[in-house]
Short mmCIF file of C-alpha atoms and ligand atoms in Angstrom, two decimals:
data_model
loop_
_atom_site.label_atom_id
_atom_site.label_comp_id
_atom_site.label_asym_id
_atom_site.label_seq_id
_atom_site.Cartn_x
_atom_site.Cartn_y
_atom_site.Cartn_z
CA MET B 42 120.24 90.66 127.68
CA SER B 43 120.25 93.16 130.42
CA GLU B 44 117.52 93.94 132.89
CA ILE B 45 115.51 97.10 132.44
CA LEU B 46 112.71 96.59 134.94
CA ARG B 47 112.10 94.24 137.95
CA LEU B 48 108.98 94.05 140.09
CA VAL B 49 109.86 92.78 143.51
CA ASP B 50 106.99 91.45 145.63
CA VAL B 51 104.42 94.30 144.40
CA LYS B 52 101.22 94.46 146.02
CA LYS B 53 98.49 96.59 145.91
CA SER B 54 95.00 97.12 147.87
CA PHE B 55 92.47 99.65 147.22
CA ILE B 56 90.53 100.87 150.35
CA THR B 57 87.01 102.27 149.97
CA ASP B 58 84.30 103.06 152.24
CA VAL B 59 82.52 99.77 151.92
CA GLU B 60 85.41 97.24 151.10
CA ARG B 61 89.12 96.73 150.95
CA ILE B 62 90.15 94.88 147.28
CA ASP B 63 93.71 93.45 147.40
CA VAL B 64 94.20 93.64 143.46
CA LEU B 65 97.93 92.70 143.43
CA LYS B 66 99.17 90.02 145.80
CA GLY B 67 102.88 89.61 145.30
CA ILE B 68 103.85 90.11 141.76
CA ASN B 69 107.33 89.32 140.66
CA LEU B 70 108.53 89.96 137.23
CA THR B 71 111.75 90.65 135.27
CA ILE B 72 111.82 92.35 132.12
CA LYS B 73 115.02 92.69 129.92
CA ARG B 74 116.00 95.10 127.41
CA GLY B 75 114.18 95.04 124.37
CA GLU B 76 112.12 92.13 125.55
CA ARG B 77 108.16 92.07 124.89
CA ILE B 78 105.84 90.69 127.31
CA SER B 79 101.84 90.44 126.99
CA ILE B 80 99.58 90.48 129.80
CA THR B 81 95.87 88.97 129.58
CA GLY B 82 93.51 88.19 132.56
CA PRO B 83 89.78 89.03 133.28
CA SER B 84 88.42 92.73 133.52
CA GLY B 85 88.81 94.28 137.06
CA SER B 86 91.73 91.59 137.72
CA GLY B 87 94.35 94.66 138.06
CA LYS B 88 96.09 94.59 134.56
CA SER B 89 95.74 98.51 134.26
CA THR B 90 96.82 99.06 137.89
CA LEU B 91 99.84 96.86 137.19
CA LEU B 92 100.88 98.62 134.38
CA HIS B 93 100.35 102.06 135.99
CA ILE B 94 102.84 100.75 139.07
CA MET B 95 105.43 99.41 136.43
CA GLY B 96 105.48 102.86 134.52
CA GLY B 97 105.88 105.07 137.80
CA LEU B 98 102.26 106.47 137.58
CA GLU B 99 100.87 104.73 140.78
CA HIS B 100 102.31 103.65 143.85
CA PRO B 101 102.51 100.02 145.15
CA SER B 102 100.97 99.37 148.67
CA SER B 103 104.01 97.32 149.24
CA GLY B 104 107.13 96.11 147.32
CA ASP B 105 108.60 97.94 144.62
CA VAL B 106 109.71 98.23 140.96
CA LEU B 107 113.60 98.17 140.22
CA PHE B 108 114.17 100.55 136.87
CA GLN B 109 117.79 99.81 135.95
CA ASN B 110 118.51 98.07 139.34
CA SER B 111 117.43 101.15 141.38
CA PRO B 112 114.09 101.42 143.17
CA LEU B 113 111.43 103.63 141.64
CA TYR B 114 109.12 104.37 144.75
CA GLN B 115 112.05 105.31 146.89
CA ARG B 116 112.56 108.34 144.86
CA ASN B 117 110.36 111.38 145.30
CA GLU B 118 107.51 112.44 142.92
CA GLU B 119 109.73 114.84 140.83
CA GLU B 120 112.39 112.15 139.97
CA ILE B 121 109.93 109.65 139.43
CA SER B 122 108.02 111.71 136.78
CA TYR B 123 111.25 112.92 135.35
CA ILE B 124 111.93 109.04 134.66
CA ARG B 125 108.75 108.46 133.62
CA ASN B 126 108.90 111.33 131.14
CA MET B 127 112.48 110.22 129.83
CA SER B 128 112.47 106.79 130.04
CA PHE B 129 108.95 105.28 129.79
CA GLY B 130 106.17 105.81 127.09
CA PHE B 131 102.46 105.25 127.33
CA VAL B 132 99.68 104.06 125.13
CA PHE B 133 96.25 103.63 126.50
CA GLN B 134 93.08 102.16 125.15
CA PHE B 135 91.54 105.62 124.23
CA HIS B 136 94.19 107.69 122.84
CA HIS B 137 94.30 110.57 125.20
CA LEU B 138 95.34 112.82 122.47
CA LEU B 139 94.98 116.81 122.87
CA GLN B 140 92.03 117.47 120.64
CA ASP B 141 92.88 121.32 119.57
CA PHE B 142 96.47 120.26 118.64
CA THR B 143 97.57 118.57 115.27
CA ALA B 144 98.85 115.19 114.97
CA LEU B 145 102.34 116.82 114.53
CA GLU B 146 101.88 119.11 117.63
CA ASN B 147 100.42 116.15 119.77
CA VAL B 148 103.78 114.27 118.88
CA MET B 149 105.98 117.11 119.52
CA ILE B 150 104.53 118.06 122.88
CA PRO B 151 106.53 115.40 125.27
CA ALA B 152 109.80 116.18 123.44
CA LEU B 153 109.35 120.03 124.19
CA ILE B 154 108.77 119.41 127.85
CA ALA B 155 111.87 117.34 127.68
CA GLY B 156 113.53 120.50 126.71
CA GLU B 157 114.38 119.61 123.08
CA GLY B 158 114.09 122.79 120.66
CA LEU B 159 111.22 123.63 118.47
CA LYS B 160 112.83 122.61 115.42
CA LYS B 161 114.63 119.32 116.54
CA ALA B 162 111.24 118.01 118.21
CA GLU B 163 109.25 118.88 114.90
CA GLU B 164 111.83 116.85 112.70
CA LYS B 165 111.78 114.09 115.22
CA ALA B 166 107.85 114.00 115.40
CA ARG B 167 107.55 114.20 111.67
CA LYS B 168 110.14 111.50 111.18
CA LEU B 169 108.22 108.97 113.19
CA LEU B 170 104.65 109.90 112.05
CA VAL B 171 105.95 109.25 108.73
CA LYS B 172 107.60 106.07 109.41
CA PHE B 173 103.94 105.20 110.96
CA GLY B 174 102.34 106.01 107.57
CA LEU B 175 100.91 109.12 108.86
CA GLY B 176 102.96 111.70 106.40
CA GLY B 177 99.80 112.76 104.98
CA ARG B 178 97.94 113.51 108.55
CA LEU B 179 100.40 115.78 109.98
CA ASN B 180 98.26 118.73 110.32
CA HIS B 181 94.84 117.02 111.05
CA LYS B 182 93.25 117.30 114.46
CA PRO B 183 92.55 113.69 116.21
CA ALA B 184 88.77 114.33 115.44
CA LYS B 185 89.57 114.01 111.81
CA LEU B 186 91.63 110.93 112.04
CA SER B 187 90.50 107.28 112.33
CA GLY B 188 90.83 105.12 115.62
CA GLY B 189 94.07 103.31 113.96
CA GLU B 190 95.52 106.66 112.84
CA ARG B 191 94.68 108.06 116.58
CA GLN B 192 96.31 105.08 117.90
CA ARG B 193 99.52 105.41 115.89
CA VAL B 194 99.84 109.08 116.65
CA ALA B 195 99.58 108.23 120.14
CA MET B 196 102.36 105.52 119.65
CA ALA B 197 104.70 108.08 118.01
CA ARG B 198 104.04 110.49 120.94
CA ALA B 199 104.95 107.80 123.46
CA LEU B 200 108.20 107.16 121.19
CA ILE B 201 109.28 110.74 120.76
CA ASN B 202 111.95 110.80 123.56
CA SER B 203 113.05 107.16 122.88
CA PRO B 204 112.04 105.35 125.92
CA ASP B 205 113.46 102.21 127.29
CA VAL B 206 110.24 100.99 127.86
CA LEU B 207 106.47 101.01 126.16
CA PHE B 208 103.61 100.26 128.38
CA LEU B 209 100.49 99.57 125.87
CA ASP B 210 97.13 99.46 127.53
CA GLU B 211 94.80 97.59 125.17
CA PRO B 212 96.00 99.40 122.05
CA THR B 213 93.94 97.64 119.69
CA GLY B 214 90.74 97.20 122.11
CA ASN B 215 88.96 99.89 120.06
CA LEU B 216 89.67 99.02 116.93
CA ASP B 217 88.23 96.69 113.98
CA PRO B 218 90.56 94.02 112.61
CA GLU B 219 92.01 96.41 109.69
CA HIS B 220 93.12 98.98 111.97
CA SER B 221 94.30 96.55 114.48
CA GLN B 222 96.66 95.52 112.01
CA GLU B 223 98.09 98.82 111.09
CA VAL B 224 98.65 99.29 114.96
CA LEU B 225 100.52 96.04 115.04
CA ASP B 226 102.54 96.66 112.10
CA VAL B 227 103.77 99.89 113.81
CA ILE B 228 104.65 97.63 117.07
CA LYS B 229 106.15 95.32 114.91
CA THR B 230 108.96 97.76 113.57
CA LEU B 231 110.28 98.80 117.14
CA GLU B 232 113.42 97.82 117.98
CA GLY B 233 115.68 97.86 120.95
CA VAL B 234 112.48 99.43 123.44
CA SER B 235 111.17 96.68 125.87
CA ILE B 236 107.27 96.35 125.65
CA VAL B 237 104.77 95.62 128.13
CA VAL B 238 101.09 95.31 126.22
CA VAL B 239 97.91 94.39 128.19
CA THR B 240 96.03 92.61 125.21
CA HIS B 241 93.35 90.17 124.56
CA ASP B 242 94.47 90.60 120.61
CA PHE B 243 96.16 87.27 119.77
CA GLY B 244 98.02 89.05 116.91
CA VAL B 245 99.39 91.41 119.51
CA ALA B 246 100.22 88.58 121.94
CA LYS B 247 101.84 86.45 119.26
CA ILE B 248 104.96 89.02 118.83
CA CYS B 249 105.80 88.98 122.52
CA GLU B 250 108.41 86.70 123.55
CA ASN B 251 106.80 86.02 126.81
CA ARG B 252 102.89 85.92 127.97
CA TYR B 253 101.29 86.04 131.26
CA ASN B 254 98.03 86.14 132.62
CA LEU B 255 96.70 88.07 135.64
CA LYS B 256 94.27 86.36 137.79
CA ASN B 257 93.24 86.60 141.50
CA GLY B 258 96.26 88.83 142.33
CA ILE B 259 98.58 86.51 141.01
CA LEU B 260 100.57 86.53 137.84
CA GLU B 261 101.45 83.52 135.63
CA GLU B 262 103.03 82.20 132.52
CA ALA B 263 100.45 81.74 129.79
N1 ATP A 189 91.74 104.28 142.34
C1 ATP A 189 91.07 103.27 142.61
N2 ATP A 189 90.23 102.91 143.58
C2 ATP A 189 89.38 101.89 143.99
N3 ATP A 189 89.64 100.85 143.51
C3 ATP A 189 90.06 101.02 142.18
C4 ATP A 189 91.00 101.88 141.80
N4 ATP A 189 91.62 101.76 140.81
C5 ATP A 189 91.20 100.21 140.16
N5 ATP A 189 90.23 99.75 141.38
C6 ATP A 189 90.02 98.27 141.35
O1 ATP A 189 90.92 97.50 141.06
C7 ATP A 189 90.68 96.55 140.38
C8 ATP A 189 91.47 96.38 139.17
O2 ATP A 189 91.06 97.60 138.27
P1 ATP A 189 92.07 97.68 136.91
O3 ATP A 189 91.51 98.73 136.19
O4 ATP A 189 93.57 97.51 136.91
O5 ATP A 189 91.75 96.20 136.30
P2 ATP A 189 91.81 95.59 134.76
O6 ATP A 189 92.12 94.28 134.88
O7 ATP A 189 92.59 96.79 133.97
O8 ATP A 189 90.24 95.74 134.12
P3 ATP A 189 89.66 96.02 132.59
O9 ATP A 189 90.21 94.97 131.93
O10 ATP A 189 88.25 96.07 132.76
O11 ATP A 189 90.72 97.43 132.15
C9 ATP A 189 88.91 96.92 139.90
O12 ATP A 189 88.18 95.94 140.82
C10 ATP A 189 88.84 98.14 139.92
O13 ATP A 189 87.41 98.29 140.44
MG1 MG A 190 92.26 98.02 132.35
#
């Protein structure tokens, strides 16, 4: 398997008025194409920060992320956001769907932003939602969906541009076991895309080839 993402001595410190926190103290990690990895760790250990840095959402204090062997953070913001939109997908613990838009529209939006035509975007979005068991919910707005349904819409939205890497931050963190299982079933169907998932859900961690634990700024194999 070829390498898709590599973290090279990634460090991150936050400096506030009162203190300086060294959250990540030199993270090295290689992710291969199609590989799934999970990250656990105590609250505040820097899991979300690490995910944001991997996904081009936040600059590291030092070190870099190589995407397809090319350093991400040596690029300008426009290039970084292009890579993010075209090659990465994100699902957060709280779905962040747009409340005024239907499930179908929410999923279509990233495709439209990427320059896809309306018809094609709709066709792709519909196909994904049907695949994820939401064929009967296409025109529902997020408020009318269950937590599990919302997360599956968020998953479809993250996948519509066929990303190389999907970042999931506690995708089942808010869900009861039944709805967690629905989300897990969706994750299991994904092929080809690399997945980095922050999770304390053993069911989710179990389907990952490699499991890591982040503690005191260091990433260790779990
Ligand atoms: N923008 C910021 N400015 C200052 N401190 C920050 C900022 N973002 C995160 N932090 C701090 O960095 C540390 C790591 O935060 P992060 O959100 O990455 O943790 P986490 O492991 O995802 O926690 P949780 O499991 O609760 O989601 C925390 O101490 C947090 O307060
Ligand atoms: Mg977090």
